PDB file of C-alpha atoms in Angstrom:
ATOM      1  CA  UNK A   1      21.567 -37.652 -25.380  1.00 59.00           C
ATOM      2  CA  UNK A   2      21.286 -34.133 -26.709  1.00 57.00           C
ATOM      3  CA  UNK A   3      19.279 -31.757 -24.617  1.00 59.00           C
ATOM      4  CA  UNK A   4      16.350 -30.100 -26.265  1.00 51.00           C
ATOM      5  CA  UNK A   5      16.443 -26.345 -25.678  1.00 51.00           C
ATOM      6  CA  UNK A   6      13.481 -25.092 -23.701  1.00 49.00           C
ATOM      7  CA  UNK A   7      11.647 -22.030 -24.969  1.00 47.00           C
ATOM      8  CA  UNK A   8      12.471 -18.877 -23.041  1.00 49.00           C
ATOM      9  CA  UNK A   9       9.745 -17.626 -20.777  1.00 49.00           C
ATOM     10  CA  UNK A  10       7.963 -14.641 -22.246  1.00 50.00           C
ATOM     11  CA  UNK A  11       8.166 -11.327 -20.363  1.00 51.00           C
ATOM     12  CA  UNK A  12       4.431 -11.516 -19.662  1.00 54.00           C
ATOM     13  CA  UNK A  13       4.820 -15.031 -18.218  1.00 57.00           C
ATOM     14  CA  UNK A  14       7.632 -13.827 -15.957  1.00 53.00           C
ATOM     15  CA  UNK A  15       5.532 -10.817 -14.914  1.00 54.00           C
ATOM     16  CA  UNK A  16       2.612 -13.134 -14.221  1.00 61.00           C
ATOM     17  CA  UNK A  17       4.765 -15.197 -11.847  1.00 70.00           C
ATOM     18  CA  UNK A  18       6.109 -12.073 -10.096  1.00 79.00           C
ATOM     19  CA  UNK A  19       2.547 -10.811  -9.508  1.00 78.00           C
ATOM     20  CA  UNK A  20       2.012 -13.825  -7.246  1.00 86.00           C
ATOM     21  CA  UNK A  21       5.133 -13.251  -5.134  1.00 94.00           C
ATOM     22  CA  UNK A  22       5.569 -11.369  -1.845  1.00 97.00           C
ATOM     23  CA  UNK A  23       7.196  -7.950  -1.835  1.00 98.00           C
ATOM     24  CA  UNK A  24       8.908  -5.660   0.627  1.00 98.00           C
ATOM     25  CA  UNK A  25       8.622  -1.905   0.268  1.00 98.00           C
ATOM     26  CA  UNK A  26       9.598   1.521   1.500  1.00 98.00           C
ATOM     27  CA  UNK A  27       7.204   4.429   1.179  1.00 98.00           C
ATOM     28  CA  UNK A  28       7.406   8.161   1.876  1.00 98.00           C
ATOM     29  CA  UNK A  29       4.369  10.357   2.341  1.00 98.00           C
ATOM     30  CA  UNK A  30       3.310  13.899   3.149  1.00 97.00           C
ATOM     31  CA  UNK A  31       0.041  15.234   4.577  1.00 95.00           C
ATOM     32  CA  UNK A  32      -1.458  18.555   5.606  1.00 87.00           C
ATOM     33  CA  UNK A  33       0.004  20.280   8.610  1.00 80.00           C
ATOM     34  CA  UNK A  34       3.597  19.357   7.768  1.00 87.00           C
ATOM     35  CA  UNK A  35       3.092  15.691   8.598  1.00 94.00           C
ATOM     36  CA  UNK A  36       5.674  13.354   7.062  1.00 96.00           C
ATOM     37  CA  UNK A  37       5.395   9.573   7.050  1.00 98.00           C
ATOM     38  CA  UNK A  38       8.050   6.951   6.402  1.00 98.00           C
ATOM     39  CA  UNK A  39       6.713   3.429   6.004  1.00 98.00           C
ATOM     40  CA  UNK A  40       8.261  -0.040   5.759  1.00 98.00           C
ATOM     41  CA  UNK A  41       6.052  -2.927   4.795  1.00 98.00           C
ATOM     42  CA  UNK A  42       5.440  -6.210   3.055  1.00 98.00           C
ATOM     43  CA  UNK A  43       2.746  -7.505   0.753  1.00 98.00           C
ATOM     44  CA  UNK A  44       1.509 -11.089   0.647  1.00 98.00           C
ATOM     45  CA  UNK A  45      -0.545 -12.129  -2.399  1.00 97.00           C
ATOM     46  CA  UNK A  46      -3.846 -13.957  -2.104  1.00 96.00           C
ATOM     47  CA  UNK A  47      -2.819 -17.185  -3.813  1.00 92.00           C
ATOM     48  CA  UNK A  48      -5.325 -18.359  -6.396  1.00 88.00           C
ATOM     49  CA  UNK A  49      -7.395 -15.149  -6.397  1.00 91.00           C
ATOM     50  CA  UNK A  50      -7.718 -13.947 -10.002  1.00 91.00           C
ATOM     51  CA  UNK A  51     -10.760 -12.439 -11.646  1.00 93.00           C
ATOM     52  CA  UNK A  52     -11.243 -10.991 -15.122  1.00 94.00           C
ATOM     53  CA  UNK A  53     -12.634  -7.459 -14.927  1.00 92.00           C
ATOM     54  CA  UNK A  54     -13.038  -4.792 -17.638  1.00 92.00           C
ATOM     55  CA  UNK A  55     -10.480  -6.492 -19.901  1.00 92.00           C
ATOM     56  CA  UNK A  56      -7.942  -6.652 -17.071  1.00 96.00           C
ATOM     57  CA  UNK A  57      -7.033  -9.001 -14.272  1.00 96.00           C
ATOM     58  CA  UNK A  58      -8.039  -8.355 -10.666  1.00 97.00           C
ATOM     59  CA  UNK A  59      -5.808  -9.761  -7.927  1.00 97.00           C
ATOM     60  CA  UNK A  60      -5.542  -9.194  -4.201  1.00 97.00           C
ATOM     61  CA  UNK A  61      -2.894  -9.018  -1.516  1.00 97.00           C
ATOM     62  CA  UNK A  62      -2.431  -8.214   2.159  1.00 98.00           C
ATOM     63  CA  UNK A  63      -0.377  -5.146   2.991  1.00 98.00           C
ATOM     64  CA  UNK A  64       1.320  -5.208   6.433  1.00 98.00           C
ATOM     65  CA  UNK A  65       3.274  -2.144   7.536  1.00 98.00           C
ATOM     66  CA  UNK A  66       4.819  -0.010  10.222  1.00 98.00           C
ATOM     67  CA  UNK A  67       4.815   3.745   9.686  1.00 98.00           C
ATOM     68  CA  UNK A  68       6.511   6.591  11.519  1.00 98.00           C
ATOM     69  CA  UNK A  69       4.706   9.941  11.390  1.00 96.00           C
ATOM     70  CA  UNK A  70       6.609  13.127  12.233  1.00 95.00           C
ATOM     71  CA  UNK A  71       4.754  16.412  12.759  1.00 93.00           C
ATOM     72  CA  UNK A  72       4.615  19.692  14.641  1.00 87.00           C
ATOM     73  CA  UNK A  73       2.965  18.666  17.902  1.00 83.00           C
ATOM     74  CA  UNK A  74       0.270  20.452  19.834  1.00 74.00           C
ATOM     75  CA  UNK A  75       1.566  22.017  23.074  1.00 79.00           C
ATOM     76  CA  UNK A  76       2.400  19.251  25.529  1.00 73.00           C
ATOM     77  CA  UNK A  77       2.210  16.570  22.794  1.00 71.00           C
ATOM     78  CA  UNK A  78       4.752  14.396  21.063  1.00 73.00           C
ATOM     79  CA  UNK A  79       5.928  15.242  17.538  1.00 90.00           C
ATOM     80  CA  UNK A  80       5.860  11.664  16.296  1.00 94.00           C
ATOM     81  CA  UNK A  81       3.726   8.562  16.262  1.00 95.00           C
ATOM     82  CA  UNK A  82       4.322   4.969  15.174  1.00 97.00           C
ATOM     83  CA  UNK A  83       1.513   3.073  13.470  1.00 97.00           C
ATOM     84  CA  UNK A  84       0.976  -0.598  12.687  1.00 98.00           C
ATOM     85  CA  UNK A  85      -1.346  -1.300   9.818  1.00 98.00           C
ATOM     86  CA  UNK A  86      -2.963  -4.029   7.776  1.00 98.00           C
ATOM     87  CA  UNK A  87      -4.897  -3.510   4.551  1.00 98.00           C
ATOM     88  CA  UNK A  88      -6.519  -5.907   2.105  1.00 98.00           C
ATOM     89  CA  UNK A  89      -5.813  -4.512  -1.381  1.00 98.00           C
ATOM     90  CA  UNK A  90      -7.422  -5.142  -4.765  1.00 98.00           C
ATOM     91  CA  UNK A  91      -5.230  -4.487  -7.824  1.00 97.00           C
ATOM     92  CA  UNK A  92      -6.396  -4.272 -11.436  1.00 97.00           C
ATOM     93  CA  UNK A  93      -3.848  -4.811 -14.200  1.00 96.00           C
ATOM     94  CA  UNK A  94      -5.028  -3.999 -17.764  1.00 96.00           C
ATOM     95  CA  UNK A  95      -4.572  -6.179 -20.857  1.00 95.00           C
ATOM     96  CA  UNK A  96      -5.611  -9.431 -19.134  1.00 93.00           C
ATOM     97  CA  UNK A  97      -2.913  -8.817 -16.506  1.00 91.00           C
ATOM     98  CA  UNK A  98      -0.062  -8.431 -19.024  1.00 93.00           C
ATOM     99  CA  UNK A  99       0.376  -4.652 -18.677  1.00 96.00           C
ATOM    100  CA  UNK A 100       3.160  -3.144 -16.589  1.00 96.00           C
ATOM    101  CA  UNK A 101       0.622  -0.549 -15.372  1.00 98.00           C
ATOM    102  CA  UNK A 102      -1.803  -1.152 -12.467  1.00 98.00           C
ATOM    103  CA  UNK A 103      -4.377   0.633 -10.329  1.00 98.00           C
ATOM    104  CA  UNK A 104      -5.310  -0.416  -6.808  1.00 98.00           C
ATOM    105  CA  UNK A 105      -7.535   0.359  -3.845  1.00 98.00           C
ATOM    106  CA  UNK A 106      -7.697  -0.796  -0.242  1.00 98.00           C
ATOM    107  CA  UNK A 107      -9.350  -0.152   3.103  1.00 98.00           C
ATOM    108  CA  UNK A 108      -7.635  -1.331   6.272  1.00 98.00           C
ATOM    109  CA  UNK A 109      -6.939  -0.529   9.901  1.00 98.00           C
ATOM    110  CA  UNK A 110      -4.140   1.156  11.835  1.00 98.00           C
ATOM    111  CA  UNK A 111      -3.187   1.318  15.484  1.00 98.00           C
ATOM    112  CA  UNK A 112      -0.902   4.116  16.708  1.00 97.00           C
ATOM    113  CA  UNK A 113       1.211   4.216  19.851  1.00 97.00           C
ATOM    114  CA  UNK A 114      -0.057   7.796  20.509  1.00 93.00           C
ATOM    115  CA  UNK A 115      -2.918   9.938  19.321  1.00 91.00           C
ATOM    116  CA  UNK A 116      -2.109  12.315  16.462  1.00 91.00           C
ATOM    117  CA  UNK A 117      -2.242  15.894  17.806  1.00 88.00           C
ATOM    118  CA  UNK A 118      -1.064  18.974  15.918  1.00 89.00           C
ATOM    119  CA  UNK A 119      -1.993  22.620  16.503  1.00 88.00           C
ATOM    120  CA  UNK A 120      -4.507  22.351  13.590  1.00 87.00           C
ATOM    121  CA  UNK A 121      -5.965  18.845  13.984  1.00 88.00           C
ATOM    122  CA  UNK A 122      -6.385  16.138  16.580  1.00 89.00           C
ATOM    123  CA  UNK A 123      -7.426  12.505  16.205  1.00 93.00           C
ATOM    124  CA  UNK A 124      -9.617  11.331  19.070  1.00 94.00           C
ATOM    125  CA  UNK A 125      -8.566   7.672  18.769  1.00 96.00           C
ATOM    126  CA  UNK A 126      -5.365   5.678  18.339  1.00 97.00           C
ATOM    127  CA  UNK A 127      -7.314   3.199  16.163  1.00 97.00           C
ATOM    128  CA  UNK A 128      -8.104   4.503  12.667  1.00 97.00           C
ATOM    129  CA  UNK A 129      -9.040   3.290   9.234  1.00 98.00           C
ATOM    130  CA  UNK A 130      -6.737   3.839   6.258  1.00 98.00           C
ATOM    131  CA  UNK A 131      -8.119   3.817   2.730  1.00 98.00           C
ATOM    132  CA  UNK A 132      -6.125   4.433  -0.431  1.00 98.00           C
ATOM    133  CA  UNK A 133      -6.238   4.704  -4.198  1.00 98.00           C
ATOM    134  CA  UNK A 134      -3.061   4.233  -6.196  1.00 98.00           C
ATOM    135  CA  UNK A 135      -1.509   3.717  -9.599  1.00 98.00           C
ATOM    136  CA  UNK A 136       1.857   2.311 -10.504  1.00 98.00           C
ATOM    137  CA  UNK A 137       4.245   0.528 -12.836  1.00 97.00           C
ATOM    138  CA  UNK A 138       6.042  -2.801 -12.580  1.00 97.00           C
ATOM    139  CA  UNK A 139       9.587  -2.509 -13.965  1.00 96.00           C
ATOM    140  CA  UNK A 140      12.584  -4.757 -14.613  1.00 96.00           C
ATOM    141  CA  UNK A 141      13.190  -7.829 -16.752  1.00 93.00           C
ATOM    142  CA  UNK A 142      10.864  -9.864 -14.532  1.00 93.00           C
ATOM    143  CA  UNK A 143       8.821  -6.847 -13.398  1.00 95.00           C
ATOM    144  CA  UNK A 144      10.174  -7.378  -9.913  1.00 96.00           C
ATOM    145  CA  UNK A 145      10.457  -3.621  -9.227  1.00 97.00           C
ATOM    146  CA  UNK A 146       7.396  -1.526  -8.555  1.00 97.00           C
ATOM    147  CA  UNK A 147       6.816   2.234  -8.311  1.00 98.00           C
ATOM    148  CA  UNK A 148       3.454   3.528  -7.141  1.00 98.00           C
ATOM    149  CA  UNK A 149       1.854   6.874  -6.395  1.00 98.00           C
ATOM    150  CA  UNK A 150      -0.933   6.679  -3.818  1.00 98.00           C
ATOM    151  CA  UNK A 151      -3.404   8.925  -2.031  1.00 98.00           C
ATOM    152  CA  UNK A 152      -4.335   7.671   1.451  1.00 98.00           C
ATOM    153  CA  UNK A 153      -7.018   8.929   3.840  1.00 98.00           C
ATOM    154  CA  UNK A 154      -6.665   8.106   7.548  1.00 97.00           C
ATOM    155  CA  UNK A 155      -9.531   8.696  10.009  1.00 96.00           C
ATOM    156  CA  UNK A 156     -11.671   6.850  12.559  1.00 95.00           C
ATOM    157  CA  UNK A 157     -14.825   6.890  10.362  1.00 93.00           C
ATOM    158  CA  UNK A 158     -16.790   8.789  12.985  1.00 91.00           C
ATOM    159  CA  UNK A 159     -16.289   6.310  15.857  1.00 92.00           C
ATOM    160  CA  UNK A 160     -15.449   9.250  18.134  1.00 94.00           C
ATOM    161  CA  UNK A 161     -15.153  13.011  17.650  1.00 91.00           C
ATOM    162  CA  UNK A 162     -13.207  14.994  16.714  1.00 88.00           C
ATOM    163  CA  UNK A 163     -12.519  13.080  13.507  1.00 89.00           C
ATOM    164  CA  UNK A 164     -10.693  15.446  11.141  1.00 92.00           C
ATOM    165  CA  UNK A 165      -8.759  12.730   9.309  1.00 93.00           C
ATOM    166  CA  UNK A 166      -5.725  13.438   7.189  1.00 95.00           C
ATOM    167  CA  UNK A 167      -4.820  12.825   3.553  1.00 97.00           C
ATOM    168  CA  UNK A 168      -1.374  11.643   2.484  1.00 98.00           C
ATOM    169  CA  UNK A 169       0.284  11.654  -0.919  1.00 98.00           C
ATOM    170  CA  UNK A 170       2.685   8.703  -0.969  1.00 98.00           C
ATOM    171  CA  UNK A 171       5.448   7.394  -3.215  1.00 98.00           C
ATOM    172  CA  UNK A 172       6.275   3.686  -2.880  1.00 98.00           C
ATOM    173  CA  UNK A 173       9.094   1.465  -4.132  1.00 98.00           C
ATOM    174  CA  UNK A 174       8.557  -2.284  -3.794  1.00 98.00           C
ATOM    175  CA  UNK A 175      10.745  -5.281  -4.631  1.00 98.00           C
ATOM    176  CA  UNK A 176       9.082  -8.614  -5.402  1.00 97.00           C
ATOM    177  CA  UNK A 177      11.035 -11.772  -4.598  1.00 94.00           C
TER     178      UNK A 177
END
């Protein structure tokens, strides 16, 4: 019997499937006071969560990460800190989810091995909240590559003072699989 050729999947169909797959990522960031952050993480999509919003598609995922902050320490302090974090993220993709462009936002929690202490600012807690806004592009034949620019604010939301917080500008590369 002759095989009937199957129609090729459209790029938007392939992108739709990749949007529901996990990803691993590397991210670099910079904040006030000469603080640099290098982050490794993974995202896990919320299976079955899709909502139409403003002509786009809203989806969600969990973002799990470990981040290493390096900074000029206050006298007697350490010049680095390692953080573990988890953030639920909402992502809006225009054109009913077919666009390569996306915007996202999330608010999560971090736990550091040491308190952040520089000559200019000091966190009073090892536990902090991390909120971010970001925009990015999905690239590649299946849109498996992702580049994003994000702004993240980290602080303890006033649980204890001082609470100066810090703002990072971050660049992320992710690979969906």
